[in-house]
Coordinates of C-alpha atoms in Angstrom, one line a residue:
Chain A
X24 CA 149.5 94.5 77.4
X25 CA 150.5 92.3 80.2
X26 CA 154.0 91.1 79.7
X27 CA 154.4 88.6 82.5
X28 CA 151.9 87.3 85.0
X29 CA 152.2 84.8 87.9
X30 CA 148.9 83.3 88.9
X31 CA 149.0 81.7 92.3
X32 CA 152.4 80.1 91.8
X33 CA 153.6 77.5 94.4
X34 CA 157.1 76.1 94.2
X35 CA 159.0 73.5 96.2
X36 CA 162.6 72.5 96.7
X37 CA 162.0 69.0 97.8
X38 CA 159.9 69.3 101.0
X39 CA 160.6 73.0 101.4
X40 CA 157.7 75.2 100.3
X41 CA 159.2 78.3 98.8
X42 CA 156.7 80.4 96.8
X43 CA 153.3 80.1 98.5
X44 CA 150.8 81.2 95.9
X45 CA 152.3 84.4 94.6
X46 CA 150.7 86.7 92.0
X47 CA 152.8 89.2 90.1
X48 CA 151.9 91.3 87.0
X49 CA 154.4 93.1 84.8
X50 CA 152.9 95.4 82.1
X51 CA 154.7 96.1 78.9
X52 CA 157.2 99.0 79.2
X53 CA 157.3 98.9 83.0
X54 CA 160.2 98.5 85.5
X55 CA 158.9 96.3 88.2
X56 CA 161.0 95.7 91.3
X57 CA 160.8 92.8 93.7
X58 CA 162.0 93.4 97.3
X59 CA 162.5 91.0 100.0
X60 CA 164.8 89.6 102.7
X61 CA 167.2 86.7 102.1
X62 CA 165.3 83.5 101.6
X63 CA 162.0 85.2 100.8
X64 CA 161.9 83.6 97.4
X65 CA 163.2 86.3 95.1
X66 CA 165.7 84.2 93.3
X67 CA 163.3 81.4 93.2
X68 CA 160.9 83.7 91.3
X69 CA 163.6 84.4 88.7
X70 CA 164.4 80.7 88.4
X71 CA 160.7 79.9 88.0
X72 CA 160.4 82.4 85.1
X73 CA 163.5 80.8 83.4
X74 CA 162.1 77.3 83.8
X75 CA 165.0 76.2 86.2
X76 CA 162.3 75.6 88.9
X77 CA 158.9 74.2 88.0
X78 CA 155.8 75.6 89.7
X79 CA 153.8 72.7 91.3
X80 CA 150.7 74.8 91.2
X81 CA 149.6 78.0 89.4
X82 CA 150.7 79.4 86.0
X83 CA 153.4 81.7 84.7
X84 CA 152.2 83.5 81.6
X85 CA 154.4 85.5 79.3
X86 CA 152.6 87.5 76.5
X87 CA 149.6 85.2 76.8
X88 CA 151.7 82.1 76.6
X89 CA 152.1 79.6 79.5
X90 CA 155.8 79.3 80.1
X91 CA 155.8 77.4 83.4
X92 CA 156.6 74.1 81.7
X93 CA 159.1 75.4 79.3
X94 CA 162.9 74.6 79.4
X95 CA 165.3 77.6 79.9
X96 CA 166.2 77.6 76.2
X97 CA 162.6 77.8 75.1
X98 CA 162.0 80.7 77.5
X99 CA 165.0 82.6 76.2
X100 CA 163.8 82.0 72.6
X101 CA 160.4 83.3 73.6
X102 CA 162.0 86.7 74.4
X103 CA 163.0 86.7 78.1
X104 CA 166.7 87.3 78.8
X105 CA 168.1 86.9 82.3
X106 CA 170.9 88.8 84.0
X107 CA 171.7 86.1 86.5
X108 CA 172.6 86.6 90.2
X109 CA 176.3 87.2 90.7
X110 CA 176.7 88.1 87.0
X111 CA 177.9 84.7 85.9
X112 CA 179.9 86.0 82.9
X113 CA 182.0 83.4 81.1
X114 CA 185.2 84.4 82.9
X115 CA 187.7 82.6 80.6
X116 CA 186.2 84.0 77.4
X117 CA 186.7 87.4 76.0
X118 CA 184.2 90.2 76.2
X119 CA 183.1 89.8 72.6
X120 CA 182.8 86.0 72.9
X121 CA 180.5 86.6 75.9
X122 CA 178.4 88.9 73.8
X123 CA 178.3 86.5 70.9
X124 CA 177.0 83.8 73.3
X125 CA 174.3 86.2 74.4
X126 CA 173.0 86.0 70.9
X127 CA 173.1 82.2 70.8
X128 CA 169.4 81.8 70.1
X129 CA 169.5 84.1 67.1
X130 CA 170.8 83.4 63.7
X131 CA 170.4 86.8 61.9
X132 CA 174.1 87.6 61.7
X133 CA 173.8 91.1 60.4
X134 CA 171.4 92.2 63.1
X135 CA 173.7 90.6 65.7
X136 CA 176.6 92.7 64.6
X137 CA 174.4 95.8 64.8
X138 CA 173.3 94.8 68.3
X139 CA 176.9 94.3 69.3
X140 CA 177.7 97.8 68.2
X141 CA 174.6 99.1 70.1
X142 CA 175.8 97.3 73.3
X143 CA 179.2 98.9 72.8
X144 CA 177.5 102.3 72.4
X145 CA 175.7 101.7 75.7
X146 CA 178.9 100.5 77.4
X147 CA 182.0 102.2 75.8
X148 CA 184.1 100.5 78.4
X149 CA 183.2 97.1 76.9
X150 CA 184.3 98.2 73.5
X151 CA 187.7 99.2 74.9
X152 CA 188.0 95.8 76.5
X153 CA 186.4 93.6 74.0
X154 CA 189.4 91.4 73.6
X155 CA 190.0 91.0 77.3
X156 CA 189.1 88.0 79.3
X157 CA 185.9 88.7 81.2
X158 CA 187.2 87.3 84.4
X159 CA 190.0 89.9 84.5
X160 CA 187.6 92.8 84.6
X161 CA 186.2 94.5 87.7
X162 CA 182.9 93.6 89.2
X163 CA 181.2 96.6 87.7
X164 CA 182.5 95.9 84.2
X165 CA 181.4 92.3 84.6
X166 CA 177.9 93.5 85.5
X167 CA 177.8 95.7 82.4
X168 CA 178.9 92.7 80.4
X169 CA 176.2 90.6 81.9
X170 CA 173.6 93.2 81.0
X171 CA 175.0 93.6 77.5
X172 CA 175.1 89.9 77.0
X173 CA 171.4 89.6 78.0
X174 CA 170.6 92.5 75.6
X175 CA 172.2 90.5 72.7
X176 CA 169.3 88.1 72.8
X177 CA 167.0 91.1 71.8
X178 CA 164.7 90.4 74.7
X179 CA 161.3 92.0 75.2
X180 CA 161.6 91.2 78.9
X181 CA 164.8 91.5 80.9
X182 CA 164.9 89.8 84.3
X183 CA 167.6 90.9 86.6
X184 CA 168.6 89.2 89.8
X185 CA 170.3 91.7 92.1
X186 CA 172.2 93.8 89.5
X187 CA 173.8 96.0 92.2
X188 CA 175.2 93.1 94.3
X189 CA 178.8 93.6 95.3
X190 CA 179.3 96.8 93.4
X191 CA 180.8 100.1 94.5
X192 CA 178.3 103.0 94.9
X193 CA 179.4 104.7 91.7
X194 CA 178.8 101.5 89.7
X195 CA 175.5 100.9 91.5
X196 CA 174.3 104.3 90.2
X197 CA 175.6 103.5 86.7
X198 CA 173.9 100.2 86.6
X199 CA 170.5 101.8 87.6
X200 CA 171.1 104.5 84.9
X201 CA 171.6 101.8 82.4
X202 CA 168.5 99.9 83.4
X203 CA 166.6 103.1 82.9
X204 CA 168.0 103.7 79.5
X205 CA 167.4 100.1 78.4
X206 CA 163.8 100.5 79.6
X207 CA 163.5 103.6 77.5
X208 CA 164.5 101.6 74.4
X209 CA 161.3 99.6 75.0
X210 CA 162.5 96.7 77.1
X211 CA 160.3 95.7 80.0
X212 CA 162.3 95.0 83.2
X213 CA 161.5 92.8 86.1
X214 CA 164.2 93.0 88.8
X215 CA 165.0 91.7 92.2
X216 CA 166.9 94.1 94.4
X217 CA 168.2 94.5 97.9
X218 CA 169.0 98.2 97.4
X219 CA 165.4 99.2 97.8
X220 CA 166.0 103.0 97.8
X221 CA 167.7 103.0 94.4
X222 CA 165.4 100.3 92.9
X223 CA 162.2 102.1 93.9
X224 CA 163.5 105.4 92.6
X225 CA 163.7 104.1 89.0
X226 CA 160.9 101.5 89.2
X227 CA 157.2 102.0 88.3
X228 CA 155.9 99.5 90.7
X229 CA 157.1 97.1 93.3
X230 CA 156.3 94.0 95.3
X231 CA 157.5 93.1 98.7
X232 CA 158.0 89.4 99.3
X233 CA 158.2 87.8 102.8
X234 CA 158.5 84.1 103.4
X235 CA 157.2 83.2 99.9
X236 CA 154.2 85.5 100.0
X237 CA 153.6 88.9 98.6
X238 CA 152.8 91.1 101.6
X239 CA 152.8 94.5 99.8
X240 CA 152.2 95.6 96.3
X241 CA 152.0 99.2 95.1
X242 CA 153.5 101.8 92.8
X243 CA 157.1 102.6 93.6
X244 CA 156.5 106.1 95.1
X245 CA 154.0 104.8 97.6
X246 CA 156.2 101.9 98.5
X247 CA 159.0 104.3 99.3
X248 CA 156.7 106.0 101.7
X249 CA 155.3 102.9 103.3
X250 CA 156.2 102.0 106.8
X251 CA 157.2 98.4 106.1
X252 CA 159.6 99.3 103.4
X253 CA 161.1 102.2 105.3
X254 CA 161.7 100.2 108.4
X255 CA 162.8 96.9 106.8
X256 CA 164.8 98.0 103.8
X257 CA 165.7 101.7 104.3
X258 CA 167.1 101.2 107.8
X259 CA 164.9 103.8 109.4
X260 CA 165.0 103.7 113.2
X261 CA 162.3 101.6 114.6
X262 CA 160.6 103.4 117.5
X263 CA 160.5 101.4 120.6
X264 CA 157.2 102.1 122.4
Chain B
X26 CA 209.3 112.7 39.0
X27 CA 209.5 109.0 39.4
X28 CA 206.3 107.1 39.6
X29 CA 206.3 104.0 41.8
X30 CA 204.7 101.1 40.0
X31 CA 203.4 98.6 42.4
X32 CA 203.5 95.0 41.3
X33 CA 200.0 93.4 41.6
X34 CA 199.9 91.6 44.9
X35 CA 198.8 88.0 45.0
X36 CA 196.6 87.6 48.0
X37 CA 196.3 84.3 49.8
X38 CA 192.7 83.2 50.7
X39 CA 191.5 84.8 53.9
X40 CA 191.1 81.5 55.6
X41 CA 194.7 80.7 55.0
X42 CA 195.9 84.1 56.2
X43 CA 194.0 83.7 59.4
X44 CA 195.2 80.2 60.1
X45 CA 198.6 80.2 58.5
X46 CA 200.4 78.3 61.2
X47 CA 197.7 75.7 61.2
X48 CA 197.7 75.3 57.5
X49 CA 201.4 74.9 57.2
X50 CA 201.5 72.5 60.1
X51 CA 198.8 70.3 58.8
X52 CA 200.1 70.5 55.2
X53 CA 203.5 69.4 56.2
X54 CA 202.1 66.6 58.3
X55 CA 200.0 65.4 55.5
X56 CA 202.9 65.3 53.0
X57 CA 205.1 63.4 55.4
X58 CA 202.2 61.1 56.2
X59 CA 201.5 60.4 52.5
X60 CA 205.2 59.6 51.8
X61 CA 205.8 57.7 55.1
X62 CA 205.6 54.1 53.8
X63 CA 208.1 55.0 51.0
X64 CA 210.5 56.6 53.4
X65 CA 210.6 53.4 55.6
X66 CA 211.8 51.3 52.7
X67 CA 211.6 52.4 49.1
X68 CA 211.8 48.9 47.7
X69 CA 209.4 47.0 49.8
X70 CA 207.3 47.2 52.9
X71 CA 208.3 46.7 56.4
X72 CA 205.1 45.2 57.6
X73 CA 205.7 45.2 61.3
X74 CA 206.4 48.9 61.5
X75 CA 203.5 50.0 59.3
X76 CA 201.2 47.8 61.3
X77 CA 202.1 49.6 64.4
X78 CA 201.7 52.9 62.6
X79 CA 198.2 51.9 61.6
X80 CA 197.6 51.1 65.3
X81 CA 198.8 54.7 66.0
X82 CA 196.3 56.1 63.5
X83 CA 193.5 54.2 65.3
X84 CA 194.7 55.7 68.6
X85 CA 194.6 59.1 67.0
X86 CA 191.0 58.5 65.8
X87 CA 190.0 57.4 69.3
X88 CA 191.8 60.3 70.9
X89 CA 190.1 62.8 68.6
X90 CA 186.7 61.3 69.6
X91 CA 187.4 61.4 73.3
X92 CA 188.6 64.9 72.8
X93 CA 185.1 66.0 71.7
X94 CA 183.6 64.7 74.9
X95 CA 186.4 65.6 77.4
X96 CA 188.0 68.5 75.6
X97 CA 185.2 70.4 73.9
X98 CA 182.3 69.6 76.2
X99 CA 184.3 69.1 79.4
X100 CA 182.6 65.8 80.3
X101 CA 185.0 63.3 81.8
X102 CA 184.5 59.9 80.2
X103 CA 186.4 56.9 81.6
X104 CA 184.7 54.2 79.6
X105 CA 185.4 55.4 76.1
X106 CA 186.7 52.0 74.9
X107 CA 183.1 50.8 75.1
X108 CA 182.2 52.7 71.9
X109 CA 185.3 51.4 70.2
X110 CA 184.1 47.9 71.1
X111 CA 180.6 48.6 69.8
X112 CA 182.0 49.8 66.5
X113 CA 184.3 46.8 66.2
X114 CA 181.8 44.1 67.3
X115 CA 178.9 45.4 65.3
X116 CA 181.0 45.3 62.1
X117 CA 182.5 42.0 63.2
X118 CA 179.1 40.4 63.6
X119 CA 177.8 41.8 60.3
X120 CA 180.8 40.9 58.1
X121 CA 182.3 37.6 59.1
X122 CA 181.9 33.9 59.1
X123 CA 180.9 34.0 62.7
X124 CA 177.3 33.6 62.0
X125 CA 176.4 31.1 59.3
X126 CA 172.8 31.7 58.3
X127 CA 170.9 28.9 56.6
X128 CA 169.0 31.2 54.3
X129 CA 170.5 33.4 51.6
X130 CA 170.0 37.0 50.8
X131 CA 171.8 39.5 48.5
X132 CA 171.9 43.2 48.2
X133 CA 174.5 45.9 47.5
X134 CA 174.8 46.7 51.1
X135 CA 174.7 43.3 52.8
X136 CA 174.4 39.7 51.7
X137 CA 174.4 36.5 53.6
X138 CA 174.5 32.8 53.0
X139 CA 176.0 29.6 54.5
X140 CA 179.5 31.1 54.2
X141 CA 178.7 33.9 56.6
X142 CA 177.5 37.5 56.3
X143 CA 179.1 40.0 54.0
X144 CA 178.5 43.6 54.7
X145 CA 179.7 46.4 52.4
X146 CA 182.7 47.8 54.3
X147 CA 182.3 51.4 53.1
X148 CA 178.7 51.6 53.9
X149 CA 179.0 49.9 57.2
X150 CA 182.0 52.0 58.2
X151 CA 179.4 54.7 58.5
X152 CA 176.5 52.6 59.7
X153 CA 178.6 51.1 62.6
X154 CA 179.9 54.5 63.6
X155 CA 176.3 55.7 63.7
X156 CA 175.4 52.7 65.9
X157 CA 178.2 53.7 68.3
X158 CA 176.8 57.2 68.2
X159 CA 173.4 55.8 69.2
X160 CA 175.1 54.1 72.1
X161 CA 176.6 57.4 73.0
X162 CA 173.1 58.8 73.3
X163 CA 172.1 55.8 75.4
X164 CA 175.0 56.5 77.8
X165 CA 174.4 60.2 77.7
X166 CA 170.7 60.1 78.6
X167 CA 170.9 58.8 82.2
X168 CA 174.0 60.8 83.0
X169 CA 172.6 64.3 82.0
X170 CA 172.3 65.5 85.6
X171 CA 175.7 64.2 86.6
X172 CA 178.8 66.2 86.7
X173 CA 182.5 65.7 87.4
X174 CA 183.4 62.7 89.5
X175 CA 179.9 61.2 89.4
X176 CA 179.9 61.3 85.6
X177 CA 183.3 59.7 85.5
X178 CA 182.1 56.9 87.7
X179 CA 179.0 56.2 85.6
X180 CA 181.0 56.2 82.4
X181 CA 183.6 53.9 84.0
X182 CA 180.8 51.5 84.9
X183 CA 179.4 51.7 81.3
X184 CA 182.8 50.8 79.9
X185 CA 183.0 47.8 82.2
X186 CA 179.4 46.7 81.4
X187 CA 180.1 46.7 77.7
X188 CA 183.3 44.7 78.3
X189 CA 181.5 42.1 80.5
X190 CA 178.5 41.8 78.1
X191 CA 180.9 41.1 75.2
X192 CA 182.6 38.4 77.3
X193 CA 179.4 36.9 78.6
X194 CA 177.6 36.7 75.3
X195 CA 180.1 34.2 74.1
X196 CA 180.4 30.4 74.5
X197 CA 181.1 28.8 77.8
X198 CA 179.3 31.4 79.9
X199 CA 176.3 30.8 82.1
X200 CA 173.9 32.2 79.5
X201 CA 174.5 29.2 77.3
X202 CA 172.7 27.1 79.9
X203 CA 169.6 29.1 79.1
X204 CA 169.8 28.3 75.5
X205 CA 171.4 31.5 74.3
X206 CA 173.6 31.2 71.2
X207 CA 177.1 32.4 70.9
X208 CA 176.8 36.0 69.8
X209 CA 180.1 37.7 70.4
X210 CA 182.6 34.9 70.6
X211 CA 183.3 35.8 74.1
X212 CA 186.9 35.2 75.3
X213 CA 187.4 33.0 72.2
X214 CA 187.2 36.2 70.2
X215 CA 185.2 36.8 67.1
X216 CA 187.2 36.0 64.1
X217 CA 187.0 35.5 60.4
X218 CA 186.1 39.2 59.8
X219 CA 186.1 40.0 56.1
X220 CA 188.4 42.6 54.7
X221 CA 187.4 45.2 52.1
X222 CA 188.6 46.0 48.7
X223 CA 188.8 49.3 46.9
X224 CA 189.0 49.0 43.2
X225 CA 192.0 46.9 42.4
X226 CA 193.4 47.2 46.0
X227 CA 192.6 44.2 48.2
X228 CA 193.0 44.9 51.9
X229 CA 194.8 42.0 53.6
X230 CA 197.9 41.4 55.7
X231 CA 199.8 44.0 53.8
X232 CA 199.5 47.0 56.0
X233 CA 200.1 49.8 53.5
X234 CA 196.5 50.0 52.1
X235 CA 195.4 50.0 55.7
X236 CA 197.8 52.8 56.4
X237 CA 196.3 54.9 53.7
X238 CA 192.7 54.0 54.6
X239 CA 193.5 55.0 58.2
X240 CA 195.0 58.3 57.0
X241 CA 191.9 59.0 54.9
X242 CA 189.5 58.3 57.9
X243 CA 191.7 60.3 60.2
X244 CA 191.7 63.3 57.7
X245 CA 187.9 63.2 57.6
X246 CA 187.7 63.1 61.4
X247 CA 190.1 66.0 61.8
X248 CA 188.1 68.1 59.4
X249 CA 184.9 67.2 61.3
X250 CA 186.6 68.0 64.6
X251 CA 187.7 71.4 63.4
X252 CA 184.3 72.3 62.1
X253 CA 182.6 71.1 65.3
X254 CA 185.0 73.3 67.3
X255 CA 184.2 76.4 65.3
X256 CA 180.5 75.7 65.0
X257 CA 177.6 77.0 67.1
X258 CA 177.5 73.7 68.8
X259 CA 181.2 74.1 69.6
X260 CA 180.6 77.4 71.2
X261 CA 177.7 75.9 73.2
X262 CA 180.1 73.2 74.5
X263 CA 182.6 75.7 75.7
X264 CA 179.9 77.7 77.4
X265 CA 178.5 74.6 79.1
X266 CA 182.0 73.6 80.2
X267 CA 182.5 77.0 81.7
X268 CA 179.3 77.5 83.6
X269 CA 176.2 75.4 83.0
X270 CA 173.7 77.8 84.6
X271 CA 175.0 80.7 82.6
X272 CA 174.9 78.6 79.5
X273 CA 171.3 77.8 80.2
X274 CA 170.6 81.5 80.6
X275 CA 171.9 82.1 77.1
X276 CA 169.3 79.7 75.8
X277 CA 171.6 76.8 75.2
X278 CA 169.7 73.5 75.5
X279 CA 171.9 71.7 77.9
X280 CA 170.3 68.3 77.3
X281 CA 170.8 68.3 73.5
X282 CA 174.3 69.8 73.8
X283 CA 175.5 67.1 76.2
X284 CA 173.9 64.3 74.3
X285 CA 175.5 65.5 71.1
X286 CA 178.9 65.6 72.7
X287 CA 178.6 62.0 73.8
X288 CA 177.3 60.8 70.5
X289 CA 179.8 62.7 68.3
X290 CA 182.6 61.4 70.5
X291 CA 181.2 57.8 70.1
X292 CA 180.8 58.3 66.4
X293 CA 184.5 58.8 65.8
X294 CA 185.4 55.7 67.9
X295 CA 183.0 53.7 65.8
X296 CA 185.1 54.4 62.7
X297 CA 188.2 53.3 64.6
X298 CA 186.5 50.1 65.7
X299 CA 185.4 49.1 62.2
X300 CA 188.9 49.7 60.8
X301 CA 190.6 47.8 63.6
X302 CA 188.3 44.8 63.5
X303 CA 188.5 44.4 59.8
X304 CA 192.3 44.9 59.7
X305 CA 193.0 42.3 62.4
X306 CA 190.2 40.1 61.1
X307 CA 189.3 39.4 64.7
X308 CA 187.9 41.3 67.7
X309 CA 188.6 40.2 71.3
X310 CA 187.4 41.6 74.6
X311 CA 191.0 42.2 75.7
X312 CA 191.2 45.0 73.1
X313 CA 188.5 47.1 74.9
X314 CA 189.6 47.1 78.5
X315 CA 189.7 49.9 81.0
X316 CA 193.4 50.3 80.3
X317 CA 192.5 51.3 76.7
X318 CA 190.1 54.0 78.0
X319 CA 192.8 55.3 80.2
X320 CA 195.5 55.2 77.5
X321 CA 193.2 57.3 75.2
X322 CA 192.6 59.8 78.0
X323 CA 196.4 60.0 78.6
X324 CA 196.8 60.9 74.9
X325 CA 194.3 63.7 75.2
X326 CA 195.8 65.1 78.3
X327 CA 199.3 64.8 77.1
X328 CA 198.7 66.5 73.8
X329 CA 196.5 69.2 75.1
X330 CA 192.8 68.9 76.1
X331 CA 190.6 70.4 73.5
X332 CA 193.4 70.8 70.9
X333 CA 193.0 68.9 67.6
X334 CA 196.7 68.9 66.7
X335 CA 197.7 68.3 70.3
X336 CA 195.5 65.2 70.6
X337 CA 196.9 63.8 67.4
X338 CA 200.4 64.4 68.7
X339 CA 199.6 62.8 72.0
X340 CA 198.3 59.7 70.2
X341 CA 201.4 59.6 68.2
X342 CA 203.7 59.8 71.2
X343 CA 201.8 57.1 73.1
X344 CA 201.9 54.8 70.1
X345 CA 205.6 55.5 69.5
X346 CA 206.3 54.7 73.2
X347 CA 204.2 51.6 73.3
X348 CA 205.2 50.0 70.0
X349 CA 208.7 51.2 69.5
X350 CA 210.6 53.2 72.2
X351 CA 209.9 50.8 75.1
X352 CA 211.0 47.8 73.1
X353 CA 214.1 49.7 72.0
X354 CA 214.8 50.8 75.5
X355 CA 214.4 47.2 76.7
X356 CA 216.9 46.0 74.2
X357 CA 219.4 48.6 75.3
X358 CA 218.9 47.8 78.9
X359 CA 219.4 44.1 78.3
X360 CA 222.5 44.9 76.3
X361 CA 223.8 47.1 79.0
X362 CA 222.9 44.4 81.6
X363 CA 224.8 41.7 79.7
X364 CA 227.8 43.9 79.1
X365 CA 228.1 45.1 82.7
X366 CA 226.8 41.8 84.0
X367 CA 224.0 43.3 86.0
X368 CA 221.2 40.8 86.5
X369 CA 218.4 43.3 87.1
X370 CA 219.0 45.1 83.8
X371 CA 219.1 41.8 81.9
X372 CA 215.7 40.8 83.0
X373 CA 213.9 44.1 83.2
X374 CA 210.8 44.4 81.0
X375 CA 209.8 48.0 80.4
X376 CA 206.7 47.1 78.4
X377 CA 205.3 45.7 81.6
X378 CA 205.8 49.0 83.2
X379 CA 204.0 50.9 80.5
X380 CA 201.3 52.4 82.7
X381 CA 203.9 53.3 85.3
X382 CA 205.7 55.3 82.6
X383 CA 202.4 56.9 81.4
X384 CA 201.8 57.9 85.0
X385 CA 205.2 59.4 85.5
X386 CA 204.8 61.3 82.2
X387 CA 201.4 62.7 83.4
X388 CA 202.8 63.8 86.8
X389 CA 205.7 65.6 85.1
X390 CA 203.2 67.2 82.7
X391 CA 201.0 68.4 85.5
X392 CA 204.0 70.1 87.1
X393 CA 205.6 71.8 84.1
X394 CA 203.0 72.0 81.3
X395 CA 199.5 71.5 82.5
X396 CA 197.9 72.8 79.3
X397 CA 199.4 70.0 77.2
X398 CA 202.1 69.8 74.4
X399 CA 200.1 71.8 71.9
X400 CA 197.4 73.5 74.0
X401 CA 194.2 74.8 72.6
X402 CA 194.0 78.6 72.8
X403 CA 191.0 78.3 75.1
X404 CA 192.7 76.0 77.5
X405 CA 195.9 78.1 77.5
X406 CA 193.8 81.1 78.4
X407 CA 192.2 79.1 81.2
X408 CA 195.5 78.0 82.7
X409 CA 197.5 81.1 82.1
X410 CA 195.0 84.0 82.0
X411 CA 197.7 86.7 82.5
X412 CA 199.9 85.6 79.6
X413 CA 200.0 88.6 77.3
X414 CA 200.9 86.6 74.2
X415 CA 197.8 84.6 74.7
X416 CA 195.6 87.7 74.7
X417 CA 197.4 89.0 71.6
X418 CA 196.4 86.1 69.5
X419 CA 192.8 86.3 70.6
X420 CA 190.3 84.3 68.4
X421 CA 188.8 86.1 65.5
X422 CA 185.4 87.4 66.4
X423 CA 182.5 85.8 64.7
X424 CA 180.8 89.1 63.9
X425 CA 182.6 92.1 62.6
X426 CA 181.7 95.3 64.5
X427 CA 180.5 98.3 62.6
X428 CA 183.2 99.8 60.5
X429 CA 185.3 102.7 62.0
X430 CA 185.4 101.1 65.4
X431 CA 188.5 99.0 64.9

């Protein structure tokens, strides 16, 4: 089943044309990775899914339902949970308060308590620190909290905007491990990443975005081998002829 | 071998155990408040003082309402007196001899005839508060996209607009030339507002019934404020105040959450407006100026933004200063001036310097105790994140984690 589909989506910030007719497709159970340079439109893609940016043309379809005109709260209720860029944890709230807010759209208290235990199983670190203010934790712990918080909404699709940004190499690896284990629990993942090597290692498929257009689309293994990705994102030496 | 017999333990309700300090604090306050008129003078009533105390109660209602907007939701509102005015004027127009209809009508809620319009106080206490809440929505809707300073400016403008409209819908303004009738009484004030009765008690110039009415309304507002704070909506307000984008990512509907903050805040001030209008039997534009909006904000900041007991204390302190301490200080100054023969002290009038004194108090506060006199736990954490004692009394979690993990 197709989880998420972009059909010729165009978006604008005022006069600036950002996404220029992009098409993405995310199948159920996949990890799909979106690569691109700064300003290519990766974050705009995430904002478009959430309903923070409206497509002027084209449709965004989630499980057969058009979500392009929905508000963020409707999108989250439909089953999409975001892990926003820069983590954006509620820094002056405790870890458990952050997780409770993640379950804001739900009202099944018993299941929420179970899910909180599940998040603590996934991140024992958070359990230790559940009474601590989120803002006093390290970047990696905050990223775990942001992921845990998104999981509290019991999403079917998790959208992640640069989960490895600003993290130490050990935490980057941990975050990608977590992404994989969440995926194994049946959650589909669509993520934006700068760390192409790591992202493509765990992803099923990937898209490369340049100036608002998809220039390359393939399964992850082939993308890792492709010349464009190797030269642009993996820092391989460009031969001067 | 001796067996130890344990006496059966009486356990207090869980709610009380979790909020012991709160319950004891409010309980004591309530008892003192109930006995207050008797303590002043057991044989009779000192009307002047209780009148000012009722004024203080109205301040507390207003401060609690503004606290919902500023403290809970983090939206700076500088025109809050407008909602106070809407509550007072709507009740004033519906229950006074200001309008003298030629026809007659009678119903349990409202009746009118050549003597004026009579509205049922108890019903319209709620209805006028709801009207104020509706105006809260009207103010909220165009300001949804504004934040911080910009929001403050628009709300300031709204406060001024309501004030000017009230002045200009009266006699002697230019609109009369276009054949508009006198609607609000303008600067002549709207008078002849009817006063309610409750069973055998007739509310009139005797301030004691008003005092108890104010206490009742205040109690209701305090209970509502606490339940709002601990509700889902309260959590959404805190999240929105912290980070709007992250709040939206949690599925919080920012539009509704903001609008509800404005209208809930306005709702409380509607109560205050009805009580004040009926108590004084008149409403006048000078009661709803920008200075009032600022005074209410000072009460909230002084007591502790977002803290229910703090805000009530803040209102009490401002009322005490304004109605009692400044006058007392004035008298002492004059006495000292006369005794020492210092001209300046003889003629000084501290009540004129009220806002200067408020200002100085705020500056001192900002230096030594930014979080307010009785800070909310949230605000205390925000301003003193490293304070260990704050972390120790962390709020109770809404959901208990699976057993064996404590």
